[in-house]
């Protein structure tokens, strides 16, 4: 089978794919890959490619790309904001937001220590924007303790000895917490707290549409409690590239300048915006399906009743499943390797060769993410593969000297 | 205007858009509001408006072949290094430029910013560049704002070069001195935009590199339009790049792709550049859809740019042949696809001239037989800039010349009759 070569930083998967593409597969066997590493892997389908090919474009730097303009307008409407800006990535959307909210030297932003902005965005807040990060503990459900948040704000409030608290960043859904949706009540309370001290609220809403679908509310209901929101188009929405930053008119005007500063100003970007339109048109049903599949998998893992790994299905609110790997003799990395690998034995037993890709996450967990390229059948295959691997692991462990 | 054509995606036939009659023409929005609004009501009923857009080579729209390639592109998650089309583009670009590696980024602005951040990694650095350099003037001061690097400015000579003696003086002044930022990088711009698309001589590139080496500095070339330089000088792009530690190359200008640019350089620099790109938020996912367009553009770039240069030169020669008192051009200074028109009449500003070139009227239709709107940018106090690209044909070029003649005659007449 012709497997795409994996180049890049994830050496684990270079190893896995060498293993997978090895001579160990039975001759003529077809390899089926269930890629649960992230919802960023989605590839554009026919309708999206068609839209991209036919997109009416112009020079977006001059404001002349009608497809981008339409997307930005639609997004603003969807999110109940005055304006929106199309950018190459959600990372940039968040960075721009911080730079727009914190325009004076000596600012600090309050956010969780597991926040994507803090952990996975190269420290851009500090490196590029010169803004200090004041970290709060993330609760298991993705929220921050509001009393502690208020304490931290008060500590610096009006004090010459502390950076000025200017912004609170929320993450919804919260990735590290396993795709948890922040309760609407919490969003409101954070906004009220921020208002009391003159802070702004930015929501890293890369997956906010997952939250909206899970909670059965329009996206604008989530966004209404925030001064600005970022929204990723290349995850569940399924577009190949891009993200949006939405907020008040003045913020978006400043955001345009910051986007240019960072080098995110593109030209005939309508080719990308067209894909986003298609993705957004059908996003509700898409995400609903992803959530159903994720829940099915989680329930299936629980039903396995394995000693090796477990899942809390009640914590699966959207498209992410965090699997706890409790057996001390098996690391999440090894389990991921086993899930990705295929063998003649598996083909003989299962009747097919399925490679399931997921990421080891923390010390004792792995993460699996559902998206539009994963069907219900894929989900079942992944479950079957997991069962097969767990049984094999158990057997080897029992037989080990 | 879009070509009428058919293309296939996955076995299905699709048709591109047709050109639009005036009534349905998209209104121009944007910052240069005066220039960009075509007074539609003043055209005779049913008249077709023809726009010759010489504002910039960034306005190029993807044609059929490019759209086809984009639609059929094999993609993957480029963040994981799994987009084969991006990987291919980066490899081809590295080969084309004689560099070890290349990185695909959303814009040439980002490519330049990344380069500065990779070359100047220690606090207290300074970069030496011309005061008309795009990096200094049109990139929002990112070098300072984002990278914290000091800009040490040199005067740009009319041909786009810097005076090498002055450059050495400035380097020496700070060399080993505790009182000055550390000179780490020299930035060149090729072709030089503000100088009118001038190509830097190969000899000069070599001398800059030798000078930089003597003091331990690196050389980055803002080569947004370096392929124009290579074509004009009749050399492979690698010949230009060989004197530089890194080069940036824009794909959305003469190359004609909708989005993107490349940064090329040594392996270690590109590895660091990847991190910086992520830091800035330029890491994209299935970017192969964009890389596919770049491939198509690069495949035929030599003939494309050659044609742009011929058209630009034809226009410049035509302006000179007009022998007008109002404006003039030095055809010998037109080396690539940019023509700087000097507006010498004190009673006419470049902005007004651009407005007149963009506007259409029933009189023009009556005299010329058609309505042509020519878009260009006023540049300095006394000049305007016109840029050729793949969406401008030889016919468009002639129409632009005719329009200029018409406007100049009208301006002269009004000036003579003015009270």
PDB file of C-alpha atoms in Angstrom, chain A residues 62, chain B residues 29-37 55 376-378:
ATOM      1  CA  UNK A  62      -7.100  46.476  -1.259  1.00  0.00           C
TER       2      UNK A  62
ATOM      3  CA  UNK B  29     -13.514  49.059  -2.614  1.00  0.00           C
ATOM      4  CA  UNK B  30     -10.358  49.917  -0.812  1.00  0.00           C
ATOM      5  CA  UNK B  31      -8.129  52.614   0.484  1.00  0.00           C
ATOM      6  CA  UNK B  32      -7.381  54.508  -2.697  1.00  0.00           C
ATOM      7  CA  UNK B  33     -11.020  55.474  -2.944  1.00  0.00           C
ATOM      8  CA  UNK B  34     -10.491  58.312  -5.371  1.00  0.00           C
ATOM      9  CA  UNK B  35      -8.853  56.076  -7.890  1.00  0.00           C
ATOM     10  CA  UNK B  36     -10.960  53.086  -7.584  1.00  0.00           C
ATOM     11  CA  UNK B  37     -14.473  54.269  -8.220  1.00  0.00           C
ATOM     12  CA  UNK B  55      -1.752  49.341  -9.665  1.00  0.00           C
ATOM     13  CA  UNK B 376      -2.169  53.245 -11.388  1.00  0.00           C
ATOM     14  CA  UNK B 377      -0.851  54.530  -8.085  1.00  0.00           C
ATOM     15  CA  UNK B 378       0.444  58.025  -7.424  1.00  0.00           C
TER      16      UNK B 378
END
